[in-house]
Amino acid sequence: MPDLDRRTLLRGVAAAGLGLLGAPLLTSCGTPDRTPRTAGPVDIRLWTHDPGYVRTFETAIADPDLVGDSAFDFRLEITNAAPPDIITRMITQAIADGNTPDLVGLVIDQFARVMGSSIAENLFVDLSDVVAPLGEELLKLAPYTVDGRPYSLDADNSITVFYYRQDLFTEHGVPEDAATWEELAEHGERLSRDHEISLGTVATGDNLAVANSFFQFYLQRGGRVFDETGEVRLESPEAVEVLSFMAEGVRSGFLLGLPDPYSSAAAAALKSGRLAAIAMPNWYNAYGLQANVPDQRGRWRMRTLPRFDAGGHLASTLGGTGFTVLKDKAGSGAALDLLSRVFLTREGQLLRYHSGGFLPTLRSLYRDPELVDVRDEYLGGQRVFDVYAPAAEDLPLFHQAPAMQVLTDALGGPVLDAVRGRSSPAAAIEAAMAAYREQVRR
């Protein structure tokens, strides 16, 4: 699509979705130099919310084994901002034909904002040809695929595992290898009644936290939020079953209702031993456990999730950040080269794991000799890839759609009503879907 037509389309998107937020930026941007760089020094404008990604890319461009044979001499211009601000500013700059980034990290729940109105198609490099040679080797493209074309590469496989306090499990006779959630719930109910200890959480805070708490269990049970065509798939027996499990878990005390897993209430529950287990993705080890309870080093372990009696997966997923190259810019070729080296090669994926703990998105890396012997001292020296490897092989697919944020808002209240016993799980799912469909029709 010609640039003029593209800007016209994006201006329509802004009028519909961004309102006046972009107006100040529209008047402040000049036309950038679009002459493609094909070699030599290149300044890549990188926008991200997480210093861990900055550290990763800075380490990568200084590694001759990774970038030494590139035609480009990479340099980085970093912009840090909150995830919603990054995507809003990127679109408004694109409308103004301003200085958009060459490479941008979009948090997974923000990516849905570019899935409609041809925004991804008009702004981003289609990665189909880049990822095609990898076939089934590359994991987790689904959340960033629009009309069958991938536009982002995730930085982390975001595998949900089960963290637990081994010392408390031993003290109170809870089996570390409980096969199912239902078996674990029996012990959890006993621990809550006799010792005020819970073995998991259900989010009771804002809509995003509540929906994510539900999605994590729902995906593991085998449910689908959206399918690959963008159709919502929440009206299912699995959705009612999972919501019943969550409500009963909170009622019995097996699961602890908390605003979210990162709140001060969660930190207090961890510190006091009130919370002795939690199902969360791999990154919760650093951002949740080690950050809040460093003194509990050596007491925690992790394992794959207990299964549901009725079936489902060994693992689940929550979160992620997709890195995207903006097209038709002077630095697009260089940004794509750098992204490919850091995200699509063995050496780049090892660098990402060692610099930021980001789990590989290449399937074979879970059997790589450099990773299989990795031990986590916080987890008592446990070999973590003994857990991650089988989990990665049984990870549910998560598809998004343009109305993902509408669905999140529609779910929050009804799910909370069911968890608190104010409605039945079936009625809650029905109410959420009615609210969603009403808003999507507008």
Coordinates of C-alpha atoms in Angstrom, one line a residue:
M1 CA 0.0 0.0 0.0
P2 CA 1.5 3.5 -0.9
D3 CA 2.6 5.6 2.1
L4 CA -0.1 8.2 1.5
D5 CA -2.9 5.6 1.5
R6 CA -1.4 4.0 4.6
R7 CA -1.3 7.2 6.5
T8 CA -4.9 7.9 5.5
L9 CA -6.0 4.5 6.8
L10 CA -4.1 5.0 10.0
R11 CA -5.7 8.4 10.5
G12 CA -9.0 6.7 10.3
V13 CA -8.0 4.3 12.9
A14 CA -6.9 7.1 15.2
A15 CA -10.1 9.0 14.8
A16 CA -12.0 5.8 15.7
G17 CA -9.8 4.6 18.5
L18 CA -7.2 7.0 19.8
G19 CA -9.2 10.3 19.9
L20 CA -7.3 13.4 20.8
L21 CA -4.4 11.5 22.4
G22 CA -2.4 11.6 19.2
A23 CA -3.1 15.2 18.3
P24 CA -0.1 16.8 20.0
L25 CA 2.2 14.3 18.4
L26 CA 0.7 14.8 15.0
T27 CA 1.8 18.4 15.0
S28 CA 5.3 17.8 16.3
C29 CA 6.8 15.2 13.9
G30 CA 8.8 15.7 10.8
T31 CA 9.2 13.3 7.9
P32 CA 12.0 10.8 8.6
D33 CA 14.7 9.7 6.2
R34 CA 13.5 6.5 4.5
T35 CA 16.6 5.7 2.5
P36 CA 17.2 2.0 3.4
R37 CA 20.5 1.2 5.2
T38 CA 22.1 -1.9 3.7
A39 CA 25.4 -1.9 5.5
G40 CA 27.6 -0.1 7.9
P41 CA 26.7 1.8 11.1
V42 CA 23.0 1.8 11.8
D43 CA 21.2 3.4 14.7
I44 CA 18.2 1.2 15.6
R45 CA 15.4 2.9 17.6
L46 CA 14.3 0.3 20.1
W47 CA 11.2 0.9 22.2
T48 CA 10.5 -1.3 25.2
H49 CA 9.1 -1.3 28.7
D50 CA 11.5 -3.7 30.3
P51 CA 15.2 -3.0 31.2
G52 CA 15.8 -6.8 30.8
Y53 CA 15.2 -6.5 27.0
V54 CA 17.5 -3.5 26.8
R55 CA 20.3 -5.5 28.6
T56 CA 19.7 -8.4 26.2
F57 CA 20.0 -6.3 23.0
E58 CA 23.0 -4.4 24.3
T59 CA 24.7 -7.6 25.1
A60 CA 23.8 -9.0 21.7
I61 CA 25.3 -6.2 19.6
A62 CA 28.6 -6.4 21.6
D63 CA 28.9 -10.2 21.0
P64 CA 31.1 -10.8 17.9
D65 CA 30.0 -14.5 17.8
L66 CA 26.4 -13.3 17.3
V67 CA 26.7 -10.2 15.1
G68 CA 30.3 -10.3 13.9
D69 CA 29.4 -11.4 10.4
S70 CA 26.6 -9.0 9.9
A71 CA 26.8 -6.3 7.2
F72 CA 25.6 -3.8 9.9
D73 CA 27.3 -2.2 12.8
F74 CA 24.4 -2.1 15.2
R75 CA 23.9 0.8 17.6
L76 CA 20.8 1.3 19.8
E77 CA 18.7 4.3 20.6
I78 CA 16.6 3.2 23.6
T79 CA 13.2 4.5 24.6
N80 CA 11.6 3.1 27.8
A81 CA 7.9 3.6 28.4
A82 CA 4.9 1.8 29.9
P83 CA 3.3 -0.8 27.6
P84 CA 0.1 1.1 26.8
D85 CA 2.1 4.3 26.1
I86 CA 4.4 2.5 23.7
I87 CA 1.7 1.2 21.4
T88 CA -0.3 4.4 21.5
R89 CA 2.7 6.6 20.7
M90 CA 3.8 4.2 18.0
I91 CA 0.5 4.5 16.2
T92 CA 0.2 8.2 16.6
Q93 CA 3.8 8.7 15.3
A94 CA 2.9 6.5 12.3
I95 CA -0.1 8.6 11.5
A96 CA 2.0 11.7 11.6
D97 CA 4.7 10.0 9.4
G98 CA 7.0 10.7 12.3
N99 CA 9.8 8.9 14.0
T100 CA 8.4 5.5 14.8
P101 CA 10.8 2.9 16.3
D102 CA 12.6 0.4 14.1
L103 CA 12.1 -2.3 16.6
V104 CA 9.5 -2.4 19.3
G105 CA 8.5 -4.8 22.1
L106 CA 4.7 -5.1 22.5
V107 CA 3.3 -6.7 25.6
I108 CA 1.0 -9.5 24.6
D109 CA -2.2 -8.0 25.9
Q110 CA -1.4 -4.8 24.0
F111 CA -0.8 -6.5 20.7
A112 CA -4.5 -7.1 20.2
R113 CA -4.8 -3.3 19.6
V114 CA -3.0 -3.7 16.3
M115 CA -4.9 -6.8 15.1
G116 CA -7.8 -4.9 13.6
S117 CA -8.2 -2.2 10.9
S118 CA -5.1 -3.6 9.0
I119 CA -2.8 -1.8 11.5
A120 CA -0.3 -4.7 11.8
E121 CA -0.4 -5.2 8.0
N122 CA 0.4 -1.5 7.4
L123 CA 3.0 -0.9 10.1
F124 CA 4.9 -4.2 10.6
V125 CA 7.2 -6.5 8.6
D126 CA 5.4 -9.7 7.7
L127 CA 7.7 -12.4 9.2
S128 CA 6.2 -15.3 7.3
D129 CA 9.3 -15.9 5.1
V130 CA 11.6 -15.4 8.1
V131 CA 10.0 -18.0 10.2
A132 CA 9.0 -20.5 7.5
P133 CA 12.4 -22.4 7.4
L134 CA 12.0 -23.2 11.2
G135 CA 8.6 -24.9 10.7
E136 CA 7.4 -26.6 14.0
E137 CA 10.7 -25.7 15.7
L138 CA 9.5 -22.2 16.5
L139 CA 7.0 -22.0 19.4
K140 CA 4.4 -19.3 20.3
L141 CA 3.6 -17.5 17.1
A142 CA -0.2 -17.8 17.5
P143 CA -0.8 -14.7 19.7
Y144 CA 1.0 -12.4 17.2
T145 CA -0.5 -13.8 14.0
V146 CA -3.0 -11.7 12.0
D147 CA -4.9 -13.2 9.0
G148 CA -2.4 -16.1 9.0
R149 CA 0.7 -13.9 9.0
P150 CA 3.1 -13.5 12.0
Y151 CA 4.3 -10.0 12.9
S152 CA 6.1 -10.5 16.2
L153 CA 8.5 -12.9 17.8
D154 CA 8.0 -13.6 21.5
A155 CA 10.9 -13.1 23.9
D156 CA 9.8 -15.8 26.3
N157 CA 7.8 -19.0 26.2
S158 CA 6.0 -17.9 29.4
I159 CA 5.4 -21.5 30.6
T160 CA 3.2 -21.8 33.7
V161 CA 4.5 -24.2 36.3
F162 CA 3.6 -25.0 39.9
Y163 CA 5.9 -23.4 42.5
Y164 CA 5.6 -24.9 46.0
R165 CA 7.2 -24.6 49.4
Q166 CA 8.9 -28.0 49.8
D167 CA 9.5 -27.5 53.6
L168 CA 5.8 -26.8 54.2
F169 CA 4.6 -29.7 51.9
T170 CA 6.8 -32.1 53.9
E171 CA 5.7 -30.6 57.3
H172 CA 2.0 -31.0 56.5
G173 CA 2.1 -34.2 54.5
V174 CA 1.2 -32.8 51.0
P175 CA 2.5 -35.0 48.2
E176 CA 4.9 -33.1 45.9
D177 CA 3.8 -35.3 43.0
A178 CA 0.0 -34.9 43.4
A179 CA -1.3 -36.0 40.0
T180 CA -4.4 -33.8 39.7
W181 CA -5.7 -30.5 40.9
E182 CA -8.6 -32.3 42.5
E183 CA -6.2 -34.4 44.6
L184 CA -4.3 -31.3 45.6
A185 CA -7.5 -29.5 46.5
E186 CA -8.3 -32.1 49.1
H187 CA -5.0 -31.4 50.9
G188 CA -5.5 -27.7 50.3
E189 CA -8.9 -27.7 52.0
R190 CA -7.3 -29.5 55.0
L191 CA -4.4 -27.1 55.2
S192 CA -6.7 -24.0 55.0
R193 CA -9.0 -25.4 57.7
D194 CA -6.2 -26.5 60.1
H195 CA -3.3 -24.1 59.4
E196 CA -4.7 -21.2 57.3
I197 CA -2.4 -22.2 54.4
S198 CA -3.5 -22.0 50.8
L199 CA -1.9 -23.8 47.8
G200 CA -2.8 -21.3 45.0
T201 CA -4.5 -18.0 44.2
V202 CA -7.4 -16.6 42.3
A203 CA -7.2 -13.0 41.3
T204 CA -9.9 -10.7 42.7
G205 CA -8.5 -7.3 41.5
D206 CA -9.0 -5.5 38.2
N207 CA -10.5 -7.0 35.1
L208 CA -7.2 -7.9 33.5
A209 CA -6.0 -9.7 36.6
V210 CA -9.3 -11.6 37.0
A211 CA -9.4 -12.6 33.4
N212 CA -5.8 -13.7 33.3
S213 CA -6.3 -15.8 36.4
F214 CA -9.3 -17.5 34.6
F215 CA -7.5 -17.9 31.2
Q216 CA -4.5 -19.6 32.8
F217 CA -6.6 -22.4 34.3
Y218 CA -8.9 -22.5 31.2
L219 CA -6.1 -22.9 28.7
Q220 CA -4.6 -25.7 30.8
R221 CA -8.0 -27.5 30.9
G222 CA -8.0 -27.5 27.1
G223 CA -10.2 -24.5 26.5
R224 CA -9.6 -21.9 23.8
V225 CA -10.1 -18.1 24.3
F226 CA -10.3 -17.4 20.5
D227 CA -9.6 -19.8 17.6
E228 CA -7.3 -19.0 14.7
T229 CA -10.1 -17.3 12.8
G230 CA -10.8 -14.8 15.7
E231 CA -14.0 -16.5 16.9
V232 CA -14.5 -16.4 20.6
R233 CA -14.6 -19.9 22.2
L234 CA -15.6 -19.3 25.8
E235 CA -19.1 -20.8 25.7
S236 CA -17.9 -24.2 26.5
P237 CA -18.2 -26.9 29.3
E238 CA -14.5 -26.4 30.1
A239 CA -15.1 -22.7 30.9
V240 CA -17.9 -23.6 33.4
E241 CA -15.9 -26.4 34.8
V242 CA -12.8 -24.2 35.4
L243 CA -14.8 -21.4 36.9
S244 CA -16.5 -23.9 39.3
F245 CA -13.1 -25.2 40.3
M246 CA -11.9 -21.6 41.0
A247 CA -15.1 -20.8 43.0
E248 CA -14.9 -24.0 45.1
G249 CA -11.2 -23.5 45.7
V250 CA -11.8 -20.0 47.1
R251 CA -14.8 -21.2 49.2
S252 CA -12.7 -24.1 50.7
G253 CA -9.6 -21.9 51.2
F254 CA -7.5 -24.2 49.0
L255 CA -7.1 -21.1 46.7
L256 CA -6.5 -17.7 48.2
G257 CA -8.4 -14.7 46.7
L258 CA -5.9 -11.9 46.1
P259 CA -6.0 -8.7 44.0
D260 CA -3.2 -10.1 41.8
P261 CA -0.1 -12.2 42.2
Y262 CA 2.1 -9.1 42.4
S263 CA 0.2 -7.2 45.0
S264 CA 1.4 -6.3 48.5
A265 CA -1.2 -8.8 49.8
A266 CA 0.4 -11.5 47.8
A267 CA 3.8 -10.6 49.1
A268 CA 2.5 -10.6 52.7
A269 CA 0.9 -14.1 52.1
L270 CA 4.2 -15.4 50.7
K271 CA 6.3 -13.9 53.6
S272 CA 4.0 -15.3 56.3
G273 CA 3.8 -18.8 54.8
R274 CA 0.0 -18.3 54.3
L275 CA 0.6 -19.0 50.6
A276 CA 2.6 -22.2 50.2
A277 CA 2.2 -22.8 46.4
I278 CA 1.2 -20.9 43.3
A279 CA 0.7 -21.6 39.6
M280 CA 2.5 -18.9 37.6
P281 CA 4.8 -18.6 34.6
N282 CA 8.6 -19.1 34.7
W283 CA 9.2 -15.3 35.1
Y284 CA 7.4 -15.3 38.5
N285 CA 10.4 -17.0 40.0
A286 CA 12.4 -13.8 39.6
Y287 CA 9.7 -11.1 39.7
G288 CA 7.4 -12.7 42.3
L289 CA 9.3 -15.1 44.6
Q290 CA 12.9 -13.9 44.6
A291 CA 11.7 -10.3 44.7
N292 CA 9.3 -10.7 47.6
V293 CA 10.8 -13.6 49.7
P294 CA 14.5 -13.7 49.0
D295 CA 14.9 -15.2 52.5
Q296 CA 13.0 -18.3 51.5
R297 CA 15.8 -19.2 49.1
G298 CA 16.2 -23.0 49.0
R299 CA 12.7 -23.7 50.4
W300 CA 10.8 -23.4 47.0
R301 CA 10.7 -26.0 44.2
M302 CA 8.8 -26.2 41.0
R303 CA 7.1 -28.9 39.0
T304 CA 4.7 -29.2 36.0
L305 CA 1.1 -28.4 36.8
P306 CA -1.2 -31.1 38.2
R307 CA -3.6 -32.1 35.5
F308 CA -7.4 -31.7 35.7
D309 CA -9.3 -35.0 36.3
A310 CA -11.2 -34.4 33.1
G311 CA -8.1 -33.8 31.0
G312 CA -6.1 -31.0 29.4
H313 CA -2.5 -30.0 29.3
L314 CA 0.5 -30.4 31.5
A315 CA 1.2 -26.7 31.4
S316 CA -0.3 -23.4 30.7
T317 CA 0.9 -19.9 29.6
L318 CA 0.4 -16.3 30.7
G319 CA 2.1 -13.2 29.4
G320 CA 4.8 -12.4 26.9
T321 CA 6.3 -9.6 24.8
G322 CA 6.5 -9.8 21.1
F323 CA 9.2 -7.9 19.2
T324 CA 8.2 -6.4 15.9
V325 CA 10.1 -4.7 13.1
L326 CA 8.4 -1.6 11.5
K327 CA 8.6 -1.7 7.8
D328 CA 9.6 0.8 5.1
K329 CA 12.1 2.6 7.4
A330 CA 15.7 3.2 6.8
G331 CA 16.6 0.8 9.6
S332 CA 14.0 -1.9 8.9
G333 CA 16.6 -4.3 7.3
A334 CA 19.1 -3.9 10.1
A335 CA 16.4 -4.3 12.7
L336 CA 15.2 -7.5 11.1
D337 CA 18.7 -8.8 10.9
L338 CA 19.3 -8.1 14.6
L339 CA 15.9 -9.5 15.6
S340 CA 16.6 -12.7 13.6
R341 CA 20.0 -13.2 15.2
V342 CA 18.8 -12.7 18.8
F343 CA 15.4 -14.6 18.4
L344 CA 15.9 -17.2 15.8
T345 CA 19.3 -18.7 16.4
R346 CA 20.6 -21.1 19.0
E347 CA 23.2 -18.6 20.1
G348 CA 20.7 -15.7 20.4
Q349 CA 18.3 -17.8 22.4
L350 CA 21.0 -18.9 24.8
L351 CA 22.1 -15.3 25.2
R352 CA 18.5 -14.3 26.0
Y353 CA 18.2 -17.0 28.6
H354 CA 21.5 -16.1 30.3
S355 CA 21.0 -12.3 30.2
G356 CA 17.4 -12.2 31.3
G357 CA 16.1 -15.7 32.0
F358 CA 13.9 -15.6 29.0
L359 CA 12.8 -19.2 28.1
P360 CA 13.7 -20.4 24.6
T361 CA 11.0 -20.3 21.9
L362 CA 12.9 -22.9 19.8
R363 CA 11.8 -26.4 20.6
S364 CA 15.1 -28.1 20.4
L365 CA 16.7 -25.8 23.0
Y366 CA 14.8 -27.6 25.7
R367 CA 17.2 -30.5 25.1
D368 CA 20.3 -28.4 24.5
P369 CA 23.3 -29.6 26.6
E370 CA 24.0 -26.0 27.7
L371 CA 20.5 -25.8 29.3
V372 CA 19.6 -29.2 30.5
D373 CA 22.1 -29.0 33.4
V374 CA 21.1 -25.5 34.5
R375 CA 20.4 -25.5 38.2
D376 CA 18.4 -22.8 40.0
E377 CA 19.9 -22.1 43.5
Y378 CA 16.8 -20.3 44.7
L379 CA 14.9 -23.5 44.0
G380 CA 17.4 -25.6 46.0
G381 CA 19.7 -26.3 43.0
Q382 CA 16.9 -27.9 41.0
R383 CA 17.5 -28.8 37.3
V384 CA 14.8 -26.5 35.9
F385 CA 14.8 -27.8 32.3
D386 CA 13.7 -31.2 33.7
V387 CA 10.4 -29.4 34.3
Y388 CA 10.4 -26.9 31.4
A389 CA 11.1 -29.5 28.7
P390 CA 7.9 -31.7 29.1
A391 CA 5.9 -28.6 29.8
A392 CA 7.0 -26.9 26.5
E393 CA 5.9 -30.0 24.6
D394 CA 2.4 -29.8 26.0
L395 CA 1.8 -26.0 26.0
P396 CA -1.7 -24.9 24.9
L397 CA -2.1 -22.5 22.0
F398 CA -3.3 -19.0 22.8
H399 CA -4.9 -17.1 20.0
Q400 CA -5.9 -13.4 20.3
A401 CA -8.3 -11.3 18.3
P402 CA -8.9 -7.5 17.9
A403 CA -11.6 -7.6 20.6
M404 CA -9.4 -9.2 23.2
Q405 CA -9.5 -6.3 25.5
V406 CA -13.3 -6.1 25.2
L407 CA -13.5 -9.7 26.2
T408 CA -11.2 -9.1 29.2
D409 CA -13.4 -6.3 30.4
A410 CA -16.6 -8.3 29.8
L411 CA -15.3 -11.3 31.8
G412 CA -14.0 -9.5 34.9
G413 CA -17.2 -8.7 36.7
P414 CA -19.0 -12.0 36.0
V415 CA -16.0 -14.2 36.9
L416 CA -15.6 -12.3 40.1
D417 CA -19.3 -12.7 40.9
A418 CA -19.0 -16.5 40.5
V419 CA -15.8 -16.7 42.6
R420 CA -17.5 -14.8 45.4
G421 CA -20.6 -17.0 45.2
R422 CA -22.9 -14.3 43.9
S423 CA -23.8 -16.2 40.7
S424 CA -23.4 -19.7 39.3
P425 CA -20.4 -20.3 37.0
A426 CA -22.7 -21.1 34.1
A427 CA -24.6 -17.9 34.6
A428 CA -21.3 -15.9 34.8
I429 CA -20.0 -17.3 31.5
E430 CA -23.4 -16.5 29.9
A431 CA -23.4 -13.0 31.3
A432 CA -19.9 -12.3 30.2
M433 CA -20.5 -13.5 26.6
A434 CA -23.7 -11.5 26.4
A435 CA -21.8 -8.3 27.5
Y436 CA -19.0 -9.1 25.0
R437 CA -21.3 -9.7 22.0
E438 CA -23.2 -6.5 22.8
Q439 CA -20.0 -4.4 22.8
V440 CA -18.5 -6.1 19.7
R441 CA -21.7 -5.3 17.7
R442 CA -21.4 -1.6 18.4

